[in-house]
Amino acid sequence: MKVKEVLSALERFAPLPLQESWDNAGLQVGLTEAEVSGALLCLDVTERIVDEALQKQCNLIVSHHPLLFRGLKTISDANDVQRTVMKAIKNGIAVVSMHTNMDNAQGGVNFRIAEKLGLGDVAFLTARKVEGMECGSGVIGTLPEPLVSCDFVLKVKKVFDVECAMCNELLRRKISRVAICGGAGDFMLDEAVAAGADAFITGEMHYHQYFGYEQKVQICVIGHYQSEQFTSEVFREVIHDQCPEVRTEMAETDTNPILYI
C-alpha cells in the first residue's frame, strides 16, 4: 500500500475542497509512491513526533494540524517547523494533514466530539454543499437526558479528561441541546444561540466573547488540544476501512504546548 493510496482514502472521506480558504491541508512532505511501513496518527507534527514515527518504524505521519501553514523560503535549523521538515525528509517520512476539511466533513472532528458526549440527532450547525457534498461548521445534538449546568460541565470535564473548563455564568435551566465546534470555534457562538443550543463547547474563546450570553447559553471552553484529541480515532477508522493492510499507531507524544500549572 502506497502513501498516495492512504492519502486518497483520507481525501475521499474529507475532500480538500471542504477546507477553509486560509488552510493548507493535504500532503505536506514526502513521496507519494513510497510503500507505507506504518502510519503514525497525531494532532500536531513536531520533531518529537517524527522521532516517535522513526521509533515505531512508521514512514507516514497523518496529523490534524498542518505542519506547513505558510510557504518556507528557507529550510534550515532556524526554527521548529524547518527542523521538522528536514528530519522528515532526511528519514524518508511523508506527512499528510487533514485539517479544516476534517473539521467540516460529515463524520469528522465535531461528530466525534458529539459521539463522545453521547449526543443524538447530530447535525451540522451551519450546513452547506461543496461539490455536491454536504459539509458544515460545527454540529448540534441532544443529550440522552437533560442535565443541570454543573453536572453538564462535570460530564464534559470527565469525557475530555480536562483539569478545568472556562465557563460563563452557570445556566439556571437544564441543558438538552448542545452545540460543538472543536479547536478555535468561538466564531460559531452566535450560530449556536440562534440554533437553540443550551450549551456551546469549543476549544478556544476570546475574553470579550464571554460577555452578554448570561442565561442565553452555557459556554464551556476546554482547550484547543483537548477538544480535538480524538481526531486520530477518525483517521484510524478511515485507514482501517479503506486501507486495511496499513498498520496504524496512535501517537503517544503529547504535543500540547500549554501547561496547566
PDB file of C-alpha atoms in Angstrom:
ATOM      1  CA  MET A   1       0.000   0.000   0.000  1.00  0.00           C
ATOM      2  CA  LYS A   2       1.464   3.339  -1.084  1.00  0.00           C
ATOM      3  CA  VAL A   3       1.289   6.736   0.587  1.00  0.00           C
ATOM      4  CA  LYS A   4      -0.862   8.029  -2.265  1.00  0.00           C
ATOM      5  CA  GLU A   5      -3.478   5.341  -1.589  1.00  0.00           C
ATOM      6  CA  VAL A   6      -3.770   6.279   2.083  1.00  0.00           C
ATOM      7  CA  LEU A   7      -3.893   9.951   1.085  1.00  0.00           C
ATOM      8  CA  SER A   8      -6.685   9.223  -1.408  1.00  0.00           C
ATOM      9  CA  ALA A   9      -8.691   7.336   1.219  1.00  0.00           C
ATOM     10  CA  LEU A  10      -8.462  10.239   3.662  1.00  0.00           C
ATOM     11  CA  GLU A  11      -9.365  12.755   0.971  1.00  0.00           C
ATOM     12  CA  ARG A  12     -12.403  10.712  -0.086  1.00  0.00           C
ATOM     13  CA  PHE A  13     -13.642  10.960   3.493  1.00  0.00           C
ATOM     14  CA  ALA A  14     -12.745  14.648   3.852  1.00  0.00           C
ATOM     15  CA  PRO A  15     -12.121  16.138   0.377  1.00  0.00           C
ATOM     16  CA  LEU A  16      -9.690  19.048   0.208  1.00  0.00           C
ATOM     17  CA  PRO A  17     -12.323  21.438  -1.255  1.00  0.00           C
ATOM     18  CA  LEU A  18     -14.032  21.301   2.163  1.00  0.00           C
ATOM     19  CA  GLN A  19     -11.118  23.127   3.798  1.00  0.00           C
ATOM     20  CA  GLU A  20     -11.226  26.839   4.579  1.00  0.00           C
ATOM     21  CA  SER A  21      -9.551  29.236   2.147  1.00  0.00           C
ATOM     22  CA  TRP A  22      -6.701  30.033   4.572  1.00  0.00           C
ATOM     23  CA  ASP A  23      -5.865  26.407   5.287  1.00  0.00           C
ATOM     24  CA  ASN A  24      -3.189  24.086   3.863  1.00  0.00           C
ATOM     25  CA  ALA A  25      -4.485  20.545   4.270  1.00  0.00           C
ATOM     26  CA  GLY A  26      -3.239  17.561   2.261  1.00  0.00           C
ATOM     27  CA  LEU A  27       0.266  16.333   1.508  1.00  0.00           C
ATOM     28  CA  GLN A  28       2.874  18.328   3.411  1.00  0.00           C
ATOM     29  CA  VAL A  29       6.136  16.459   2.907  1.00  0.00           C
ATOM     30  CA  GLY A  30       7.310  13.294   1.175  1.00  0.00           C
ATOM     31  CA  LEU A  31       6.942  10.989  -1.793  1.00  0.00           C
ATOM     32  CA  THR A  32       3.511   9.550  -2.503  1.00  0.00           C
ATOM     33  CA  GLU A  33       4.850   6.497  -4.369  1.00  0.00           C
ATOM     34  CA  ALA A  34       6.581   5.188  -1.236  1.00  0.00           C
ATOM     35  CA  GLU A  35       5.294   1.956   0.293  1.00  0.00           C
ATOM     36  CA  VAL A  36       3.778   2.570   3.737  1.00  0.00           C
ATOM     37  CA  SER A  37       5.563   0.748   6.548  1.00  0.00           C
ATOM     38  CA  GLY A  38       3.186   2.182   9.118  1.00  0.00           C
ATOM     39  CA  ALA A  39       1.175   5.340   9.824  1.00  0.00           C
ATOM     40  CA  LEU A  40       1.561   7.397  12.999  1.00  0.00           C
ATOM     41  CA  LEU A  41      -1.626   9.331  13.792  1.00  0.00           C
ATOM     42  CA  CYS A  42      -1.411  12.608  15.717  1.00  0.00           C
ATOM     43  CA  LEU A  43      -2.746  16.112  16.259  1.00  0.00           C
ATOM     44  CA  ASP A  44       0.443  18.147  15.648  1.00  0.00           C
ATOM     45  CA  VAL A  45       3.686  17.406  13.794  1.00  0.00           C
ATOM     46  CA  THR A  46       6.835  18.184  15.781  1.00  0.00           C
ATOM     47  CA  GLU A  47      10.398  16.896  15.873  1.00  0.00           C
ATOM     48  CA  ARG A  48       9.400  14.579  18.724  1.00  0.00           C
ATOM     49  CA  ILE A  49       6.545  13.193  16.627  1.00  0.00           C
ATOM     50  CA  VAL A  50       8.995  12.424  13.803  1.00  0.00           C
ATOM     51  CA  ASP A  51      11.227  10.717  16.375  1.00  0.00           C
ATOM     52  CA  GLU A  52       8.266   8.626  17.524  1.00  0.00           C
ATOM     53  CA  ALA A  53       7.473   7.680  13.915  1.00  0.00           C
ATOM     54  CA  LEU A  54      11.064   6.501  13.495  1.00  0.00           C
ATOM     55  CA  GLN A  55      10.960   4.546  16.743  1.00  0.00           C
ATOM     56  CA  LYS A  56       7.731   2.828  15.666  1.00  0.00           C
ATOM     57  CA  GLN A  57       9.014   2.261  12.115  1.00  0.00           C
ATOM     58  CA  CYS A  58       6.307   4.397  10.507  1.00  0.00           C
ATOM     59  CA  ASN A  59       7.200   6.250   7.324  1.00  0.00           C
ATOM     60  CA  LEU A  60       3.883   8.120   7.211  1.00  0.00           C
ATOM     61  CA  ILE A  61       2.553  10.679   9.672  1.00  0.00           C
ATOM     62  CA  VAL A  62      -1.110  11.678   9.498  1.00  0.00           C
ATOM     63  CA  SER A  63      -1.853  14.807  11.519  1.00  0.00           C
ATOM     64  CA  HIS A  64      -4.814  17.097  12.087  1.00  0.00           C
ATOM     65  CA  HIS A  65      -2.892  20.379  12.207  1.00  0.00           C
ATOM     66  CA  PRO A  66      -0.773  21.046   9.115  1.00  0.00           C
ATOM     67  CA  LEU A  67       2.973  21.142   9.511  1.00  0.00           C
ATOM     68  CA  LEU A  68       3.130  23.828   6.801  1.00  0.00           C
ATOM     69  CA  PHE A  69       0.678  26.718   7.085  1.00  0.00           C
ATOM     70  CA  ARG A  70       2.816  29.129   5.086  1.00  0.00           C
ATOM     71  CA  GLY A  71       5.421  28.718   2.410  1.00  0.00           C
ATOM     72  CA  LEU A  72       9.014  28.245   3.527  1.00  0.00           C
ATOM     73  CA  LYS A  73      11.705  30.429   1.957  1.00  0.00           C
ATOM     74  CA  THR A  74      14.431  28.575   3.815  1.00  0.00           C
ATOM     75  CA  ILE A  75      14.828  25.036   5.100  1.00  0.00           C
ATOM     76  CA  SER A  76      17.491  25.017   7.799  1.00  0.00           C
ATOM     77  CA  ASP A  77      17.676  24.608  11.570  1.00  0.00           C
ATOM     78  CA  ALA A  78      16.306  28.106  12.217  1.00  0.00           C
ATOM     79  CA  ASN A  79      13.006  27.047  13.795  1.00  0.00           C
ATOM     80  CA  ASP A  80      10.995  24.020  14.809  1.00  0.00           C
ATOM     81  CA  VAL A  81       8.989  23.781  11.566  1.00  0.00           C
ATOM     82  CA  GLN A  82      12.104  23.856   9.372  1.00  0.00           C
ATOM     83  CA  ARG A  83      13.865  21.316  11.584  1.00  0.00           C
ATOM     84  CA  THR A  84      10.837  19.022  11.480  1.00  0.00           C
ATOM     85  CA  VAL A  85      10.642  19.228   7.681  1.00  0.00           C
ATOM     86  CA  MET A  86      14.361  18.453   7.414  1.00  0.00           C
ATOM     87  CA  LYS A  87      14.114  15.493   9.767  1.00  0.00           C
ATOM     88  CA  ALA A  88      11.107  14.056   7.934  1.00  0.00           C
ATOM     89  CA  ILE A  89      12.772  14.360   4.515  1.00  0.00           C
ATOM     90  CA  LYS A  90      16.101  13.029   5.769  1.00  0.00           C
ATOM     91  CA  ASN A  91      14.385   9.917   7.141  1.00  0.00           C
ATOM     92  CA  GLY A  92      12.004   9.346   4.235  1.00  0.00           C
ATOM     93  CA  ILE A  93       8.864  10.130   6.222  1.00  0.00           C
ATOM     94  CA  ALA A  94       5.804  11.508   4.442  1.00  0.00           C
ATOM     95  CA  VAL A  95       3.496  13.898   6.281  1.00  0.00           C
ATOM     96  CA  VAL A  96      -0.200  14.271   5.463  1.00  0.00           C
ATOM     97  CA  SER A  97      -2.542  16.675   7.274  1.00  0.00           C
ATOM     98  CA  MET A  98      -6.336  16.691   7.331  1.00  0.00           C
ATOM     99  CA  HIS A  99      -7.362  19.951   8.989  1.00  0.00           C
ATOM    100  CA  THR A 100     -10.449  22.082   8.338  1.00  0.00           C
ATOM    101  CA  ASN A 101     -11.565  19.634   5.673  1.00  0.00           C
ATOM    102  CA  MET A 102     -11.798  17.071   8.508  1.00  0.00           C
ATOM    103  CA  ASP A 103     -13.497  19.676  10.735  1.00  0.00           C
ATOM    104  CA  ASN A 104     -16.117  20.313   8.075  1.00  0.00           C
ATOM    105  CA  ALA A 105     -16.718  16.731   6.922  1.00  0.00           C
ATOM    106  CA  GLN A 106     -19.667  14.505   7.744  1.00  0.00           C
ATOM    107  CA  GLY A 107     -18.440  12.169  10.483  1.00  0.00           C
ATOM    108  CA  GLY A 108     -15.383  14.344  11.110  1.00  0.00           C
ATOM    109  CA  VAL A 109     -13.916  16.037  14.183  1.00  0.00           C
ATOM    110  CA  ASN A 110     -17.083  17.616  15.571  1.00  0.00           C
ATOM    111  CA  PHE A 111     -19.169  14.499  15.007  1.00  0.00           C
ATOM    112  CA  ARG A 112     -16.593  12.522  17.004  1.00  0.00           C
ATOM    113  CA  ILE A 113     -16.823  15.030  19.876  1.00  0.00           C
ATOM    114  CA  ALA A 114     -20.619  14.669  19.802  1.00  0.00           C
ATOM    115  CA  GLU A 115     -20.282  10.883  19.848  1.00  0.00           C
ATOM    116  CA  LYS A 116     -18.014  11.017  22.900  1.00  0.00           C
ATOM    117  CA  LEU A 117     -20.669  13.060  24.719  1.00  0.00           C
ATOM    118  CA  GLY A 118     -23.416  10.643  23.696  1.00  0.00           C
ATOM    119  CA  LEU A 119     -25.389  13.220  21.724  1.00  0.00           C
ATOM    120  CA  GLY A 120     -28.240  12.100  19.499  1.00  0.00           C
ATOM    121  CA  ASP A 121     -29.816  13.627  16.367  1.00  0.00           C
ATOM    122  CA  VAL A 122     -26.472  15.218  15.488  1.00  0.00           C
ATOM    123  CA  ALA A 123     -26.470  17.590  12.515  1.00  0.00           C
ATOM    124  CA  PHE A 124     -24.304  20.380  11.153  1.00  0.00           C
ATOM    125  CA  LEU A 125     -24.765  23.663  12.978  1.00  0.00           C
ATOM    126  CA  THR A 126     -24.424  25.526   9.690  1.00  0.00           C
ATOM    127  CA  ALA A 127     -24.682  23.262   6.655  1.00  0.00           C
ATOM    128  CA  ARG A 128     -23.658  23.905   3.069  1.00  0.00           C
ATOM    129  CA  LYS A 129     -22.805  21.942  -0.049  1.00  0.00           C
ATOM    130  CA  VAL A 130     -19.411  21.833  -1.691  1.00  0.00           C
ATOM    131  CA  GLU A 131     -19.092  19.948  -4.967  1.00  0.00           C
ATOM    132  CA  GLY A 132     -22.311  18.110  -4.173  1.00  0.00           C
ATOM    133  CA  MET A 133     -21.153  17.005  -0.707  1.00  0.00           C
ATOM    134  CA  GLU A 134     -22.897  18.198   2.440  1.00  0.00           C
ATOM    135  CA  CYS A 135     -20.492  19.758   4.913  1.00  0.00           C
ATOM    136  CA  GLY A 136     -20.566  22.434   7.553  1.00  0.00           C
ATOM    137  CA  SER A 137     -19.072  24.230  10.523  1.00  0.00           C
ATOM    138  CA  GLY A 138     -19.847  22.821  13.950  1.00  0.00           C
ATOM    139  CA  VAL A 139     -22.579  20.390  14.966  1.00  0.00           C
ATOM    140  CA  ILE A 140     -25.573  20.381  17.282  1.00  0.00           C
ATOM    141  CA  GLY A 141     -27.210  17.441  19.030  1.00  0.00           C
ATOM    142  CA  THR A 142     -29.260  16.378  22.035  1.00  0.00           C
ATOM    143  CA  LEU A 143     -28.131  14.858  25.314  1.00  0.00           C
ATOM    144  CA  PRO A 144     -29.697  11.493  26.264  1.00  0.00           C
ATOM    145  CA  GLU A 145     -31.321  13.307  29.180  1.00  0.00           C
ATOM    146  CA  PRO A 146     -31.242  16.959  30.255  1.00  0.00           C
ATOM    147  CA  LEU A 147     -28.601  17.934  32.795  1.00  0.00           C
ATOM    148  CA  VAL A 148     -28.273  20.834  35.208  1.00  0.00           C
ATOM    149  CA  SER A 149     -25.358  23.052  34.235  1.00  0.00           C
ATOM    150  CA  CYS A 150     -22.912  21.931  36.933  1.00  0.00           C
ATOM    151  CA  ASP A 151     -23.484  18.257  36.045  1.00  0.00           C
ATOM    152  CA  PHE A 152     -23.086  19.069  32.367  1.00  0.00           C
ATOM    153  CA  VAL A 153     -19.721  20.768  32.935  1.00  0.00           C
ATOM    154  CA  LEU A 154     -18.552  17.852  35.092  1.00  0.00           C
ATOM    155  CA  LYS A 155     -19.559  15.430  32.325  1.00  0.00           C
ATOM    156  CA  VAL A 156     -17.578  17.404  29.746  1.00  0.00           C
ATOM    157  CA  LYS A 157     -14.528  17.542  32.034  1.00  0.00           C
ATOM    158  CA  LYS A 158     -14.682  13.784  32.589  1.00  0.00           C
ATOM    159  CA  VAL A 159     -15.150  12.852  28.920  1.00  0.00           C
ATOM    160  CA  PHE A 160     -12.251  15.049  27.777  1.00  0.00           C
ATOM    161  CA  ASP A 161     -10.111  14.489  30.870  1.00  0.00           C
ATOM    162  CA  VAL A 162      -9.541  18.212  31.398  1.00  0.00           C
ATOM    163  CA  GLU A 163      -8.309  19.853  34.568  1.00  0.00           C
ATOM    164  CA  CYS A 164     -10.599  22.823  34.172  1.00  0.00           C
ATOM    165  CA  ALA A 165     -13.257  24.291  31.910  1.00  0.00           C
ATOM    166  CA  MET A 166     -13.713  28.011  31.270  1.00  0.00           C
ATOM    167  CA  CYS A 167     -17.418  28.804  31.526  1.00  0.00           C
ATOM    168  CA  ASN A 168     -19.671  31.809  31.722  1.00  0.00           C
ATOM    169  CA  GLU A 169     -22.357  32.181  34.401  1.00  0.00           C
ATOM    170  CA  LEU A 170     -23.938  28.792  35.079  1.00  0.00           C
ATOM    171  CA  LEU A 171     -27.240  28.358  33.283  1.00  0.00           C
ATOM    172  CA  ARG A 172     -30.301  28.237  35.526  1.00  0.00           C
ATOM    173  CA  ARG A 173     -32.189  25.849  33.268  1.00  0.00           C
ATOM    174  CA  LYS A 174     -31.400  22.293  32.267  1.00  0.00           C
ATOM    175  CA  ILE A 175     -29.179  21.662  29.281  1.00  0.00           C
ATOM    176  CA  SER A 176     -30.505  19.474  26.491  1.00  0.00           C
ATOM    177  CA  ARG A 177     -29.323  20.819  23.127  1.00  0.00           C
ATOM    178  CA  VAL A 178     -25.537  21.095  22.776  1.00  0.00           C
ATOM    179  CA  ALA A 179     -23.593  22.834  20.003  1.00  0.00           C
ATOM    180  CA  ILE A 180     -19.948  21.940  19.340  1.00  0.00           C
ATOM    181  CA  CYS A 181     -17.088  23.421  17.366  1.00  0.00           C
ATOM    182  CA  GLY A 182     -13.706  21.907  18.195  1.00  0.00           C
ATOM    183  CA  GLY A 183     -10.495  23.914  18.169  1.00  0.00           C
ATOM    184  CA  ALA A 184     -10.774  27.674  17.785  1.00  0.00           C
ATOM    185  CA  GLY A 185     -14.547  27.640  17.333  1.00  0.00           C
ATOM    186  CA  ASP A 186     -15.661  30.837  19.029  1.00  0.00           C
ATOM    187  CA  PHE A 187     -16.821  32.199  15.670  1.00  0.00           C
ATOM    188  CA  MET A 188     -19.779  29.781  15.911  1.00  0.00           C
ATOM    189  CA  LEU A 189     -21.159  31.090  19.215  1.00  0.00           C
ATOM    190  CA  ASP A 190     -23.949  33.226  17.731  1.00  0.00           C
ATOM    191  CA  GLU A 191     -24.954  30.434  15.376  1.00  0.00           C
ATOM    192  CA  ALA A 192     -25.236  28.119  18.369  1.00  0.00           C
ATOM    193  CA  VAL A 193     -27.544  30.549  20.152  1.00  0.00           C
ATOM    194  CA  ALA A 194     -29.630  31.057  17.006  1.00  0.00           C
ATOM    195  CA  ALA A 195     -29.987  27.289  16.634  1.00  0.00           C
ATOM    196  CA  GLY A 196     -31.448  26.996  20.125  1.00  0.00           C
ATOM    197  CA  ALA A 197     -28.450  25.415  21.835  1.00  0.00           C
ATOM    198  CA  ASP A 198     -28.476  25.377  25.627  1.00  0.00           C
ATOM    199  CA  ALA A 199     -24.712  24.902  25.706  1.00  0.00           C
ATOM    200  CA  PHE A 200     -21.758  25.567  23.420  1.00  0.00           C
ATOM    201  CA  ILE A 201     -18.490  23.642  23.644  1.00  0.00           C
ATOM    202  CA  THR A 202     -15.297  24.762  21.940  1.00  0.00           C
ATOM    203  CA  GLY A 203     -11.541  24.731  22.439  1.00  0.00           C
ATOM    204  CA  GLU A 204     -10.772  28.455  22.472  1.00  0.00           C
ATOM    205  CA  MET A 205     -12.679  31.688  23.049  1.00  0.00           C
ATOM    206  CA  HIS A 206     -11.616  35.314  23.327  1.00  0.00           C
ATOM    207  CA  TYR A 207     -12.213  37.004  26.681  1.00  0.00           C
ATOM    208  CA  HIS A 208     -14.726  39.590  25.471  1.00  0.00           C
ATOM    209  CA  GLN A 209     -16.920  36.966  23.836  1.00  0.00           C
ATOM    210  CA  TYR A 210     -17.968  35.647  27.235  1.00  0.00           C
ATOM    211  CA  PHE A 211     -19.922  38.857  27.874  1.00  0.00           C
ATOM    212  CA  GLY A 212     -23.598  39.167  27.013  1.00  0.00           C
ATOM    213  CA  TYR A 213     -24.556  35.484  26.912  1.00  0.00           C
ATOM    214  CA  GLU A 214     -25.585  35.114  30.561  1.00  0.00           C
ATOM    215  CA  GLN A 215     -28.593  32.771  30.763  1.00  0.00           C
ATOM    216  CA  LYS A 216     -28.676  32.545  26.965  1.00  0.00           C
ATOM    217  CA  VAL A 217     -26.242  29.679  26.554  1.00  0.00           C
ATOM    218  CA  GLN A 218     -23.786  27.771  28.717  1.00  0.00           C
ATOM    219  CA  ILE A 219     -20.316  28.413  27.324  1.00  0.00           C
ATOM    220  CA  CYS A 220     -17.811  25.637  28.043  1.00  0.00           C
ATOM    221  CA  VAL A 221     -14.251  26.075  26.744  1.00  0.00           C
ATOM    222  CA  ILE A 222     -11.970  23.083  27.292  1.00  0.00           C
ATOM    223  CA  GLY A 223      -8.733  23.838  25.404  1.00  0.00           C
ATOM    224  CA  HIS A 224      -7.810  23.518  21.735  1.00  0.00           C
ATOM    225  CA  TYR A 225      -5.761  20.343  22.047  1.00  0.00           C
ATOM    226  CA  GLN A 226      -8.230  18.728  24.430  1.00  0.00           C
ATOM    227  CA  SER A 227     -11.228  19.370  22.194  1.00  0.00           C
ATOM    228  CA  GLU A 228      -9.578  17.735  19.170  1.00  0.00           C
ATOM    229  CA  GLN A 229      -7.751  14.897  20.921  1.00  0.00           C
ATOM    230  CA  PHE A 230      -9.995  12.188  19.433  1.00  0.00           C
ATOM    231  CA  THR A 231      -9.363  13.184  15.809  1.00  0.00           C
ATOM    232  CA  SER A 232      -6.781  10.431  15.392  1.00  0.00           C
ATOM    233  CA  GLU A 233      -9.544   7.898  16.031  1.00  0.00           C
ATOM    234  CA  VAL A 234     -11.274   9.127  12.883  1.00  0.00           C
ATOM    235  CA  PHE A 235      -8.033   8.764  10.912  1.00  0.00           C
ATOM    236  CA  ARG A 236      -7.590   5.235  12.213  1.00  0.00           C
ATOM    237  CA  GLU A 237     -11.121   4.182  11.255  1.00  0.00           C
ATOM    238  CA  VAL A 238     -10.815   5.596   7.734  1.00  0.00           C
ATOM    239  CA  ILE A 239      -7.458   3.896   7.159  1.00  0.00           C
ATOM    240  CA  HIS A 240      -8.583   0.570   8.640  1.00  0.00           C
ATOM    241  CA  ASP A 241     -11.706   0.636   6.468  1.00  0.00           C
ATOM    242  CA  GLN A 242     -10.105   1.730   3.194  1.00  0.00           C
ATOM    243  CA  CYS A 243      -6.510   0.510   3.609  1.00  0.00           C
ATOM    244  CA  PRO A 244      -6.712  -2.461   5.998  1.00  0.00           C
ATOM    245  CA  GLU A 245      -3.169  -3.596   5.166  1.00  0.00           C
ATOM    246  CA  VAL A 246      -1.700  -0.410   6.666  1.00  0.00           C
ATOM    247  CA  ARG A 247      -0.537  -0.636  10.284  1.00  0.00           C
ATOM    248  CA  THR A 248      -1.599   2.390  12.322  1.00  0.00           C
ATOM    249  CA  GLU A 249      -0.122   3.683  15.571  1.00  0.00           C
ATOM    250  CA  MET A 250      -1.689   6.313  17.824  1.00  0.00           C
ATOM    251  CA  ALA A 251       0.914   8.892  18.819  1.00  0.00           C
ATOM    252  CA  GLU A 252       1.901   8.811  22.479  1.00  0.00           C
ATOM    253  CA  THR A 253       3.792  12.111  22.351  1.00  0.00           C
ATOM    254  CA  ASP A 254       1.818  14.922  23.988  1.00  0.00           C
ATOM    255  CA  THR A 255       2.239  17.922  21.690  1.00  0.00           C
ATOM    256  CA  ASN A 256       0.010  20.315  23.627  1.00  0.00           C
ATOM    257  CA  PRO A 257       2.200  23.430  24.123  1.00  0.00           C
ATOM    258  CA  ILE A 258       0.022  24.716  27.002  1.00  0.00           C
ATOM    259  CA  LEU A 259       0.804  23.697  30.574  1.00  0.00           C
ATOM    260  CA  TYR A 260      -1.778  23.982  33.352  1.00  0.00           C
ATOM    261  CA  ILE A 261       0.197  24.815  36.495  1.00  0.00           C
TER     262      ILE A 261
END
